[in-house]
Amino acid sequence: VSRATVSYVLNDVESQRISQETRERVKRVALRMGYQPHAAARALRDGNSTIVVVELPYWPIGPAVAEALSAVVTKLEARDYTALLHFERTGRGESLARACARVQPVALIAPAEELSPQFVRTLRASGTAAIIAIGEKPSRLVPTFIFSQEDVGRAAVRHLADRGHINLLALMPADPETTRFRDARLLGAENEAERCNVQLTTLLTEESDDDLAGVLLPTLAGGNRATAIYAYNDELALRALELLLDHGIAVPADVAIVGCDNSPLARASRPRLSSVQLPSIESWEAVAEAVDGLLRGRRVSRVLATEAPTVIERETS
Amino acid sequence: VSRATVSYVLNDVESQRISQETRERVKRVALRMGYQPHAAARALRDGNSTIVVVELPYWPIGPAVAEALSAVVTKLEARDYTALLHFERTGRGESLARACARVQPVALIAPAEELSPQFVRTLRASGTAAIIAIGEKPSRLVPTFIFSQEDVGRAAVRHLADRGHINLLALMPADPETTRFRDARLLGAENEAERCNVQLTTLLTEESDDDLAGVLLPTLAGGNRATAIYAYNDELALRALELLLDHGIAVPADVAIVGCDNSPLARASRPRLSSVQLPSIESWEAVAEAVDGLLRGRRVSRVLATEAPTVIERETS
DNA sequence: CTGAAAGCGCTTACAG
DNA sequence: CTGAAAGCGCTTACAG
């Protein structure tokens, strides 16, 4: 019935010898009253919370991103952390900084671009013990989960170049939402094209573009025509595929196509679409493991386990 | 230089007469030291935080949901709240309850299904002053943003029935991710079909189904054939559209099609796809307004402003 | 303006 | 087991 006893029981403090019956009595009452420890008070006392903030990057939100997040969050919850997503859609990260100041997360997972040295220092100073970046390449400040869009572009181009194509077309959405991924993928694609000594042209298209045919077909005709298309995602690849077939262009005989995301759509098309496979769900779970590892004082490698993107070859390439 | 003075300055307490120069001196130093008020301590003192938890419903995450969330979050941030998303992908809401216990949000926005009377009581008791539900119909406990999937189904069926179709086909994904929306939309569609005295058959299909043609076409042939399709979303509608055209079925002459989401894809197709328009971004902003209203002690109506879903008529119906 | 003080709800070391 | 106490960092009423 004393404050201390209750606290001991509820926190399962072994070193205090408290009879089974009191333990149970306390627990029962706590349950009945729906007692919830006041998190702010506990955090104040302990100097840290159990909250992990996950910054939602400025990515096009689709099923793939949702699945990756889901994997990370589920794993964190299994380890008894509370994962909360922050949705930076506005400015230059002040919102994230404020959010972190307000919830004092014990860990933060965020795109590398948002983890400036200054910000990392501030975080560390205010008790955020585990910080994980997600980015193209290893951060010098914190362990990084490599989620390389450049590698996506590279993989696609290499795949097509390996199959003898020397004139490639990168078909990319003009949509500003995709800018970040698109530009990184294009950069990787261009690098790889140079390395493989093949030509790469880029074609931007609006999602609502009625005249994709009008701009796409000419690039696939004539002397120096492209013989392979690397499309930003499966959806765009399938639009192109349909268009080519409609115009009597054989795939992959005349023109090869590689999409990206390896979505169910890719398997459903005829011919079946070759597509770049992004990091698997399992590899995302490594992010959660790393957070837990850091917080338990384990050493965590600078680069978190991840597979490089690879092309799943089907019938269009 | 006293604790109190600093606090007064940093919190802009007008009632204390403090000279301009001290004010500025304090602020300058605070800035230089990168002082951040300890949120847990402040929350403990004030008894409330500035955190708004937004529960991410178990919905298929796509651009539409992302935009809606973005609108709510942006508006909340503009009002100086910190919005954090909770991602319940696991169980029966224990995770959300735990998250709320841990961050002590001043407000919670969540799907009506997750706001049991018990939970609402607990929340209120622990300082969550504003609670907003998102659901099919007004909650008896808290103001509700009506986001009615049933109305989506109703709108589509009514639209087709109004155009003289008496035998409709609901084309829905089998995908478990969509169950929640799908079943609600189907329910509304069935109710409306009954009311309009038209027939409605449901066809479930896997996203990866190669043989959509095999199952779809027979329902569109024969004596009691369906003459109109209500598809779960624009993507599925477009798959069907393409299939019909491939098989020489005229749209909308032989079979009408209505999709859902009014996505850019709908405008891009030929013929252009009629599609159900969900609540606009502006109407989502009302959710953020309601939160702010409640916290400022204003009265908020039981049902938050929203438009009913309507069909944007194009060329396929 | 300052200084001392109280109190938010918690945990934990300490003397009984 | 209990009770009293301290202290996490903050805000605010109070007496100077």
XYZ file of C-alpha atoms (C1' of nucleotides) in Angstrom:
666
model
C 0.000 0.000 0.000
C 2.999 2.292 -0.016
C 4.061 4.368 -2.998
C 7.406 2.636 -3.084
C 5.968 -0.846 -2.953
C 3.642 -0.163 -5.821
C 6.479 1.167 -7.879
C 8.608 -1.877 -7.069
C 5.867 -4.280 -7.997
C 4.892 -2.554 -11.198
C 8.470 -2.349 -12.365
C 9.258 -5.902 -11.355
C 12.142 -4.916 -9.155
C 13.587 -8.269 -8.134
C 15.945 -6.981 -5.508
C 13.068 -6.004 -3.259
C 11.592 -8.974 -1.448
C 7.881 -8.518 -1.703
C 5.447 -11.342 -1.088
C 3.637 -12.890 -3.994
C 0.281 -11.911 -2.608
C 1.065 -8.213 -2.296
C 2.514 -8.284 -5.775
C -0.675 -9.714 -7.183
C -2.886 -7.471 -5.129
C -1.081 -4.403 -6.392
C -1.163 -5.569 -9.961
C -4.838 -6.394 -9.774
C -5.756 -2.999 -8.431
C -3.554 -1.237 -10.941
C -5.235 -3.131 -13.720
C -8.698 -2.434 -12.401
C -8.018 1.263 -12.091
C -6.520 1.242 -15.538
C -3.371 2.728 -14.156
C -0.969 4.013 -16.761
C 2.389 5.327 -15.648
C 2.694 8.962 -16.625
C 5.182 8.814 -19.426
C 6.396 12.379 -19.125
C 7.176 11.911 -15.464
C 8.955 8.678 -16.082
C 10.907 10.141 -18.953
C 11.869 13.078 -16.783
C 13.058 10.775 -14.061
C 14.863 8.283 -16.260
C 16.251 10.824 -18.624
C 15.015 8.920 -21.646
C 11.869 7.746 -23.287
C 11.083 4.575 -25.190
C 10.000 6.494 -28.213
C 11.581 6.024 -31.584
C 10.836 8.669 -34.153
C 10.860 7.512 -37.740
C 11.092 10.296 -40.248
C 8.982 9.659 -43.299
C 11.161 10.736 -46.165
C 9.842 12.898 -48.944
C 9.185 9.854 -51.048
C 6.252 8.929 -53.167
C 4.213 6.953 -50.686
C 3.184 3.643 -52.106
C 2.761 0.059 -51.023
C 6.501 -0.556 -51.135
C 7.313 2.256 -48.736
C 4.395 1.292 -46.542
C 5.654 -2.259 -46.300
C 9.156 -1.183 -45.438
C 7.876 1.133 -42.719
C 5.571 -1.516 -41.453
C 8.475 -3.920 -41.083
C 10.562 -1.435 -39.147
C 7.712 -0.372 -36.906
C 6.556 -3.892 -36.168
C 10.043 -4.946 -35.221
C 10.496 -1.948 -32.956
C 7.213 -2.590 -31.203
C 8.209 -6.182 -30.678
C 11.200 -4.815 -28.780
C 8.862 -2.687 -26.695
C 9.691 0.639 -28.268
C 6.967 2.956 -29.429
C 7.515 3.964 -33.006
C 6.027 7.227 -34.175
C 6.273 8.528 -37.692
C 7.043 12.097 -38.465
C 5.799 13.407 -41.743
C 8.036 16.163 -43.016
C 6.198 17.541 -45.951
C 6.928 21.171 -45.408
C 10.231 22.821 -44.925
C 13.804 22.255 -44.133
C 13.543 19.950 -41.175
C 12.627 22.462 -38.489
C 9.505 20.457 -37.988
C 11.490 17.307 -37.310
C 13.788 19.143 -34.932
C 10.830 20.488 -33.033
C 9.188 17.106 -32.905
C 12.349 15.570 -31.488
C 12.671 18.329 -28.930
C 9.126 17.667 -27.858
C 9.065 13.929 -27.577
C 12.708 13.410 -26.670
C 12.937 10.177 -28.598
C 15.466 7.644 -27.489
C 16.158 6.920 -31.151
C 15.676 8.504 -34.533
C 15.594 6.944 -37.969
C 15.797 9.489 -40.762
C 16.989 10.100 -44.284
C 20.663 10.980 -44.332
C 19.939 14.403 -45.824
C 18.087 15.465 -42.717
C 20.869 14.478 -40.339
C 23.194 17.443 -40.400
C 26.179 17.321 -38.026
C 24.580 20.116 -36.032
C 21.297 18.271 -35.718
C 22.988 15.038 -34.738
C 24.888 16.892 -32.031
C 21.711 18.461 -30.684
C 19.972 15.122 -30.681
C 22.775 13.398 -28.862
C 22.847 16.178 -26.294
C 19.176 15.780 -25.599
C 19.277 12.059 -25.059
C 18.666 10.533 -28.432
C 21.129 7.718 -28.065
C 20.515 5.836 -31.305
C 20.447 7.558 -34.652
C 20.215 5.693 -37.925
C 20.403 7.238 -41.367
C 18.807 5.997 -44.533
C 20.708 7.082 -47.570
C 22.632 6.521 -50.734
C 25.945 6.058 -49.003
C 27.321 5.586 -45.499
C 27.027 8.677 -43.338
C 30.145 9.698 -41.475
C 28.086 10.429 -38.401
C 25.797 7.487 -37.843
C 25.164 3.941 -39.008
C 23.435 4.001 -42.363
C 20.929 1.770 -44.040
C 21.885 1.901 -47.658
C 18.830 2.505 -49.737
C 20.462 3.516 -52.936
C 18.381 4.862 -55.743
C 21.547 5.335 -57.740
C 22.111 1.612 -57.505
C 18.624 1.055 -58.848
C 19.464 3.022 -61.962
C 22.802 1.256 -62.222
C 21.275 -2.187 -61.945
C 18.744 -1.495 -64.676
C 21.287 -0.073 -67.085
C 23.809 -2.804 -66.422
C 21.144 -5.424 -67.029
C 20.220 -3.938 -70.385
C 23.790 -3.281 -71.415
C 24.712 -6.863 -70.562
C 22.048 -7.983 -73.003
C 23.711 -6.118 -75.807
C 21.718 -2.895 -75.898
C 23.845 0.115 -76.667
C 21.181 2.772 -76.902
C 18.927 3.063 -73.894
C 16.003 5.246 -72.991
C 15.268 6.209 -69.388
C 11.536 6.851 -69.109
C 10.878 8.938 -66.010
C 7.877 10.719 -64.509
C 7.932 14.517 -64.485
C 5.883 14.481 -61.298
C 7.642 16.585 -58.587
C 6.783 14.031 -55.894
C 9.196 11.607 -57.472
C 12.021 14.063 -58.049
C 14.209 12.748 -55.298
C 14.161 9.124 -56.331
C 14.082 9.912 -60.003
C 17.130 12.114 -60.047
C 19.150 9.691 -57.973
C 18.158 6.799 -60.208
C 18.986 8.807 -63.286
C 22.354 9.720 -61.895
C 23.167 6.085 -61.242
C 21.852 5.121 -64.651
C 24.010 7.713 -66.361
C 27.106 6.680 -64.466
C 26.584 3.080 -65.359
C 25.844 3.917 -68.981
C 29.148 5.704 -69.190
C 30.941 2.839 -67.543
C 29.346 0.324 -69.909
C 29.945 2.596 -72.830
C 26.322 2.732 -73.904
C 24.153 5.681 -74.761
C 21.373 6.819 -72.459
C 18.657 9.331 -73.239
C 16.124 10.543 -70.713
C 12.476 11.160 -71.426
C 10.274 12.822 -68.826
C 6.541 12.262 -68.950
C 3.524 13.532 -67.048
C 1.376 10.863 -65.473
C -1.610 12.395 -67.204
C 0.192 12.750 -70.491
C -2.179 11.689 -73.258
C 0.526 11.807 -75.807
C 3.107 9.466 -74.398
C 3.003 7.697 -77.760
C 3.839 10.921 -79.566
C 7.024 11.485 -77.652
C 8.034 7.911 -76.967
C 7.685 6.297 -80.367
C 10.013 8.634 -82.287
C 12.878 7.794 -79.944
C 12.371 4.148 -80.807
C 12.537 4.682 -84.548
C 15.165 5.822 -87.010
C 18.852 5.253 -87.279
C 20.099 5.854 -83.799
C 16.995 4.493 -82.107
C 16.889 3.220 -78.543
C 16.378 -0.524 -78.268
C 15.671 -0.695 -74.559
C 13.648 1.235 -72.021
C 14.391 1.574 -68.346
C 11.192 2.872 -66.745
C 10.966 4.570 -63.387
C 8.472 2.056 -62.051
C 6.377 -0.880 -63.139
C 3.356 1.267 -63.759
C 5.170 3.452 -66.223
C 6.866 0.432 -67.770
C 3.493 -1.160 -68.354
C 2.110 1.969 -69.956
C 5.041 1.891 -72.324
C 4.693 -1.828 -72.898
C 1.059 -1.492 -73.824
C 1.820 1.363 -76.141
C 4.553 -0.509 -77.951
C 2.416 -3.587 -78.423
C -0.408 -1.409 -79.715
C 1.940 -0.052 -82.325
C 3.187 -3.424 -83.411
C 6.561 -3.135 -81.764
C 7.729 -6.494 -80.451
C 8.906 -6.740 -76.855
C 11.657 -7.642 -76.199
C 12.628 -8.418 -79.799
C 12.435 -4.806 -81.020
C 12.567 -3.009 -77.708
C 13.345 -4.375 -74.257
C 11.758 -2.952 -71.109
C 12.777 -3.018 -67.466
C 10.522 -1.621 -64.774
C 11.118 -1.089 -61.109
C 9.563 -2.233 -57.824
C 8.971 -5.800 -58.884
C 5.318 -5.276 -58.069
C 2.596 -7.855 -58.615
C 1.747 -5.929 -61.776
C 5.058 -7.006 -63.241
C 4.122 -10.643 -62.972
C 0.651 -10.062 -64.325
C 1.577 -8.444 -67.610
C 2.033 -10.179 -70.925
C 4.829 -10.468 -71.710
C 5.847 -10.552 -68.060
C 7.813 -7.506 -67.062
C 11.427 -7.589 -65.963
C 11.801 -5.335 -62.960
C 14.296 -4.056 -60.432
C 13.875 -5.541 -56.986
C 14.396 -3.094 -54.125
C 15.674 -4.074 -50.662
C 13.543 -6.781 -49.137
C 11.385 -6.430 -46.080
C 13.818 -8.529 -44.103
C 16.597 -6.119 -44.807
C 14.498 -3.242 -43.496
C 14.118 -5.107 -40.267
C 17.839 -4.685 -39.807
C 17.151 -1.019 -39.159
C 15.071 -1.854 -36.137
C 17.683 -4.323 -34.967
C 20.331 -1.667 -35.236
C 18.334 0.736 -33.101
C 17.881 -1.880 -30.447
C 21.536 -2.828 -30.680
C 22.753 0.726 -30.204
C 20.481 1.260 -27.239
C 21.765 -1.870 -25.601
C 25.258 -0.594 -26.042
C 26.218 -3.078 -28.696
C 28.479 -2.056 -31.499
C 26.670 -1.597 -34.765
C 28.414 -1.621 -38.101
C 28.586 1.577 -40.053
C 26.623 0.053 -42.899
C 23.537 -1.951 -42.164
C 23.060 -5.205 -43.991
C 21.258 -4.734 -47.244
C 21.239 -6.318 -50.641
C 22.004 -4.266 -53.702
C 19.051 -3.817 -56.050
C 18.920 -6.516 -58.712
C 16.893 -7.013 -61.824
C 14.384 -9.830 -61.771
C 14.504 -11.005 -65.338
C 11.219 -11.984 -66.951
C 10.066 -11.745 -70.533
C 10.551 -8.123 -71.512
C 14.330 -8.021 -71.479
C 20.316 35.703 -14.678
C 17.793 34.083 -12.404
C 15.965 30.908 -13.241
C 12.650 32.682 -13.064
C 13.697 35.533 -15.286
C 14.914 33.191 -17.960
C 11.680 31.321 -17.866
C 9.675 34.533 -18.099
C 11.657 35.775 -21.028
C 11.612 32.540 -22.959
C 7.897 32.140 -22.481
C 7.146 35.758 -23.291
C 5.343 36.397 -20.043
C 4.020 39.916 -20.492
C 2.873 40.442 -16.961
C 6.456 40.508 -15.735
C 8.151 43.787 -16.405
C 11.568 42.883 -17.657
C 13.759 45.310 -19.523
C 14.278 44.898 -23.223
C 17.976 44.446 -22.814
C 17.750 41.566 -20.369
C 15.139 39.966 -22.578
C 17.471 40.082 -25.541
C 20.488 39.036 -23.560
C 18.671 35.968 -22.301
C 17.369 35.064 -25.708
C 20.751 35.465 -27.291
C 22.437 33.205 -24.800
C 19.675 30.645 -25.045
C 20.065 30.611 -28.790
C 23.809 30.334 -28.614
C 23.672 27.460 -26.209
C 21.065 25.814 -28.373
C 18.763 25.640 -25.421
C 15.734 23.450 -25.941
C 13.154 23.288 -23.186
C 12.899 19.761 -21.922
C 9.563 18.669 -23.278
C 8.939 15.949 -20.727
C 9.470 18.348 -17.869
C 7.255 20.960 -19.404
C 4.554 18.410 -20.142
C 4.774 17.190 -16.580
C 4.406 20.690 -15.271
C 1.667 21.836 -17.611
C -0.198 18.596 -17.608
C -0.339 18.529 -21.368
C 1.842 18.316 -24.389
C 1.507 19.890 -27.816
C 1.592 16.539 -29.494
C -1.181 15.308 -31.703
C -1.154 11.629 -32.492
C -2.664 10.668 -35.816
C -3.497 7.024 -36.114
C -2.771 5.676 -39.531
C -5.717 3.474 -40.297
C -5.288 0.037 -41.720
C -5.815 1.364 -45.198
C -4.008 0.673 -48.378
C -1.449 3.420 -48.361
C -1.431 5.299 -51.604
C -1.049 8.821 -52.878
C -4.608 9.705 -51.891
C -4.132 8.746 -48.269
C -0.731 10.384 -48.229
C -2.203 13.626 -49.470
C -4.976 13.602 -46.926
C -2.518 12.977 -44.129
C -0.228 15.608 -45.463
C -3.021 18.154 -45.383
C -3.935 17.360 -41.795
C -0.356 17.352 -40.609
C 0.577 20.559 -42.370
C -2.390 22.352 -40.912
C -1.603 21.112 -37.419
C 1.990 22.211 -37.676
C 0.849 25.613 -38.842
C -1.025 25.826 -35.544
C 2.161 24.914 -33.698
C 1.195 21.390 -32.788
C 3.511 18.511 -33.444
C 1.788 15.799 -35.401
C 3.085 12.281 -35.093
C 1.696 9.319 -36.946
C 1.104 6.016 -35.331
C 1.169 3.038 -37.577
C -1.054 0.291 -36.243
C -0.301 -2.637 -38.403
C -0.331 -5.294 -35.780
C -2.974 -6.047 -33.262
C -6.043 -4.770 -31.610
C -4.995 -1.270 -30.729
C -2.840 -2.025 -27.699
C -0.032 -0.439 -29.568
C -1.951 2.801 -30.008
C -2.965 2.791 -26.359
C 0.617 2.351 -25.329
C 1.787 5.060 -27.660
C -0.761 7.478 -26.222
C 0.210 6.573 -22.696
C 3.800 7.283 -23.572
C 3.522 10.567 -25.375
C 0.447 11.906 -23.608
C -0.852 13.602 -26.715
C -3.055 16.601 -26.282
C -5.138 15.327 -29.177
C -5.772 12.129 -31.053
C -7.158 11.581 -34.511
C -8.106 7.979 -35.168
C -10.454 5.708 -37.049
C -13.745 5.375 -35.235
C -13.249 1.628 -34.782
C -10.256 2.199 -32.580
C -12.027 4.617 -30.269
C -13.846 2.375 -27.853
C -15.708 4.086 -25.003
C -13.177 2.634 -22.600
C -10.263 3.966 -24.588
C -11.831 7.395 -24.938
C -12.332 7.508 -21.197
C -8.741 6.567 -20.531
C -7.515 9.151 -22.977
C -9.600 11.898 -21.457
C -8.407 10.951 -18.009
C -4.823 11.247 -19.084
C -5.130 14.646 -20.633
C -6.010 14.056 -24.238
C -8.453 16.900 -24.562
C -9.307 16.650 -28.235
C -10.302 13.402 -29.853
C -11.537 13.171 -33.413
C -12.830 10.066 -35.101
C -12.691 9.219 -38.753
C -15.446 6.896 -39.735
C -18.461 5.864 -41.696
C -20.915 7.570 -39.405
C -20.931 10.012 -36.503
C -19.500 8.565 -33.326
C -21.542 9.070 -30.205
C -18.416 9.870 -28.265
C -16.447 12.352 -30.286
C -16.693 14.624 -33.314
C -16.356 12.577 -36.456
C -14.941 13.261 -39.846
C -17.178 11.311 -42.145
C -15.057 9.330 -44.535
C -17.619 6.941 -45.777
C -16.601 4.064 -47.942
C -20.196 2.955 -48.010
C -21.047 6.254 -49.626
C -18.404 5.598 -52.244
C -20.122 2.372 -53.215
C -23.494 4.083 -53.110
C -22.389 6.934 -55.325
C -21.001 4.608 -57.963
C -24.073 2.400 -58.058
C -26.468 5.333 -58.080
C -24.550 6.881 -60.948
C -24.787 3.734 -63.021
C -28.387 3.026 -62.098
C -29.317 6.581 -63.041
C -27.917 5.899 -66.474
C -30.276 3.007 -66.946
C -28.095 0.057 -66.045
C -29.981 -2.634 -64.206
C -27.329 -5.268 -63.948
C -24.085 -4.139 -62.370
C -20.807 -5.815 -61.623
C -18.672 -4.766 -58.673
C -15.058 -5.575 -59.527
C -13.060 -5.731 -56.323
C -9.529 -6.752 -55.368
C -9.140 -9.907 -53.293
C -6.056 -8.394 -51.666
C -6.397 -8.486 -47.846
C -4.909 -5.007 -47.513
C -8.010 -3.562 -49.075
C -10.534 -5.594 -47.118
C -11.698 -2.764 -44.941
C -12.438 -0.296 -47.693
C -13.636 -2.930 -50.056
C -16.202 -4.461 -47.752
C -17.564 -1.079 -46.730
C -17.814 0.015 -50.337
C -19.501 -3.226 -51.280
C -21.968 -2.854 -48.476
C -22.903 0.616 -49.617
C -23.072 -0.556 -53.211
C -25.381 -3.397 -52.286
C -27.664 -1.164 -50.250
C -27.917 1.306 -53.058
C -28.507 -1.427 -55.613
C -31.394 -2.674 -53.568
C -32.784 0.813 -53.190
C -32.492 1.455 -56.925
C -33.852 -1.950 -57.669
C -30.911 -3.032 -59.775
C -28.912 -6.215 -59.654
C -25.348 -6.233 -58.349
C -22.874 -9.066 -58.617
C -19.443 -8.999 -57.008
C -16.295 -10.301 -58.599
C -13.102 -10.556 -56.570
C -9.793 -10.605 -58.380
C -6.160 -10.976 -57.418
C -3.915 -8.169 -58.496
C -1.632 -10.726 -60.093
C -4.496 -12.589 -61.679
C -3.485 -13.445 -65.256
C -6.915 -14.623 -66.088
C -9.012 -11.591 -65.300
C -10.385 -11.934 -68.818
C -11.452 -15.495 -68.143
C -13.589 -14.568 -65.183
C -14.671 -11.108 -66.211
C -15.823 -11.628 -69.774
C -18.400 -14.341 -69.084
C -20.252 -12.044 -66.688
C -20.548 -9.525 -69.489
C -22.033 -11.972 -71.973
C -25.221 -13.955 -72.207
C -28.787 -13.219 -71.323
C -28.527 -11.693 -67.893
C -25.230 -9.991 -68.537
C -23.935 -7.026 -66.563
C -23.811 -3.805 -68.566
C -21.795 -1.743 -66.131
C -18.749 -2.217 -63.943
C -18.011 -0.433 -60.701
C -14.326 -1.017 -60.029
C -12.653 -0.640 -56.658
C -10.166 1.882 -57.952
C -8.982 3.496 -61.134
C -6.195 1.030 -61.586
C -8.525 -1.918 -61.581
C -11.008 -0.026 -63.726
C -8.324 0.592 -66.295
C -7.289 -3.033 -66.354
C -10.882 -3.921 -67.068
C -11.219 -1.158 -69.641
C -8.199 -2.349 -71.538
C -9.429 -5.900 -71.461
C -12.834 -4.992 -72.784
C -11.415 -2.928 -75.601
C -9.046 -5.765 -76.479
C -12.034 -8.039 -76.823
C -13.977 -5.661 -78.990
C -16.410 -4.631 -76.322
C -17.370 -0.983 -76.685
C -17.119 1.300 -73.672
C -19.514 2.720 -72.625
C -21.853 1.522 -75.410
C -21.720 -2.151 -74.440
C -20.388 -1.853 -70.924
C -19.978 1.228 -68.764
C -17.161 1.549 -66.230
C -16.734 3.686 -63.140
C -13.490 3.701 -61.208
C -12.606 5.307 -57.928
C -10.060 7.858 -56.655
C -10.336 10.209 -59.589
C -6.621 9.788 -60.074
C -4.613 11.316 -62.905
C -4.791 7.915 -64.575
C -8.516 8.393 -65.010
C -7.982 11.463 -67.115
C -5.218 9.853 -69.122
C -7.127 6.844 -70.389
C -8.995 6.579 -73.664
C -11.896 6.720 -73.332
C -11.470 8.871 -70.258
C -12.542 7.080 -67.113
C -15.461 8.166 -64.968
C -14.403 7.933 -61.355
C -15.616 8.515 -57.814
C -14.107 11.570 -56.178
C -13.235 11.108 -52.507
C -13.239 13.946 -49.958
C -11.047 16.782 -51.084
C -7.872 17.900 -49.415
C -9.612 20.986 -48.113
C -12.152 18.920 -46.296
C -9.397 16.992 -44.570
C -8.049 20.246 -43.283
C -11.243 20.567 -41.303
C -9.948 17.775 -39.109
C -6.981 19.858 -38.063
C -9.243 22.863 -37.522
C -11.475 20.790 -35.299
C -8.560 19.706 -33.157
C -7.454 23.262 -32.721
C -11.014 24.355 -32.029
C -11.547 21.792 -29.315
C -8.282 22.679 -27.642
C -9.216 26.326 -27.610
C -12.448 25.420 -25.948
C -14.624 26.172 -28.919
C -17.623 24.057 -29.628
C -17.144 21.717 -32.539
C -19.992 20.135 -34.399
C -20.506 16.430 -34.081
C -19.958 15.939 -37.785
C -17.062 17.649 -39.467
C -17.672 19.329 -42.781
C -17.189 16.985 -45.655
C -18.619 16.469 -49.070
C -20.237 13.195 -49.968
C -18.335 11.226 -52.592
C -19.523 12.029 -56.103
C -18.876 10.535 -59.479
C -16.880 12.631 -61.897
C -18.459 11.696 -65.172
C -16.151 11.270 -68.148
C -16.431 9.000 -71.164
C -16.809 5.513 -69.775
C -20.257 5.874 -68.285
C 14.161 42.248 -11.640
C 15.843 38.205 -7.955
C 15.680 33.953 -4.985
C 13.580 30.529 -2.766
C 9.963 27.465 -3.063
C 6.377 24.375 -4.597
C 4.748 20.850 -7.359
C 3.767 18.089 -11.820
C 4.353 11.948 -11.319
C 7.675 9.060 -11.203
C 11.761 5.852 -9.318
C 15.000 4.478 -6.032
C 18.301 4.521 -2.168
C 17.823 4.608 2.771
C 16.649 3.904 7.506
C 13.477 1.580 9.895
C 7.523 -4.582 3.544
C 6.826 0.961 4.876
C 7.588 6.099 4.866
C 9.970 9.914 4.049
C 12.922 11.977 0.948
C 15.381 13.420 -3.126
C 15.543 14.796 -7.708
C 14.593 14.685 -12.977
C 13.576 20.176 -15.624
C 10.247 23.021 -15.865
C 6.771 27.139 -14.651
C 4.757 30.370 -11.689
C 3.049 32.692 -7.518
C 5.254 35.156 -3.829
C 7.942 38.105 -0.947
C 11.492 40.997 -1.425
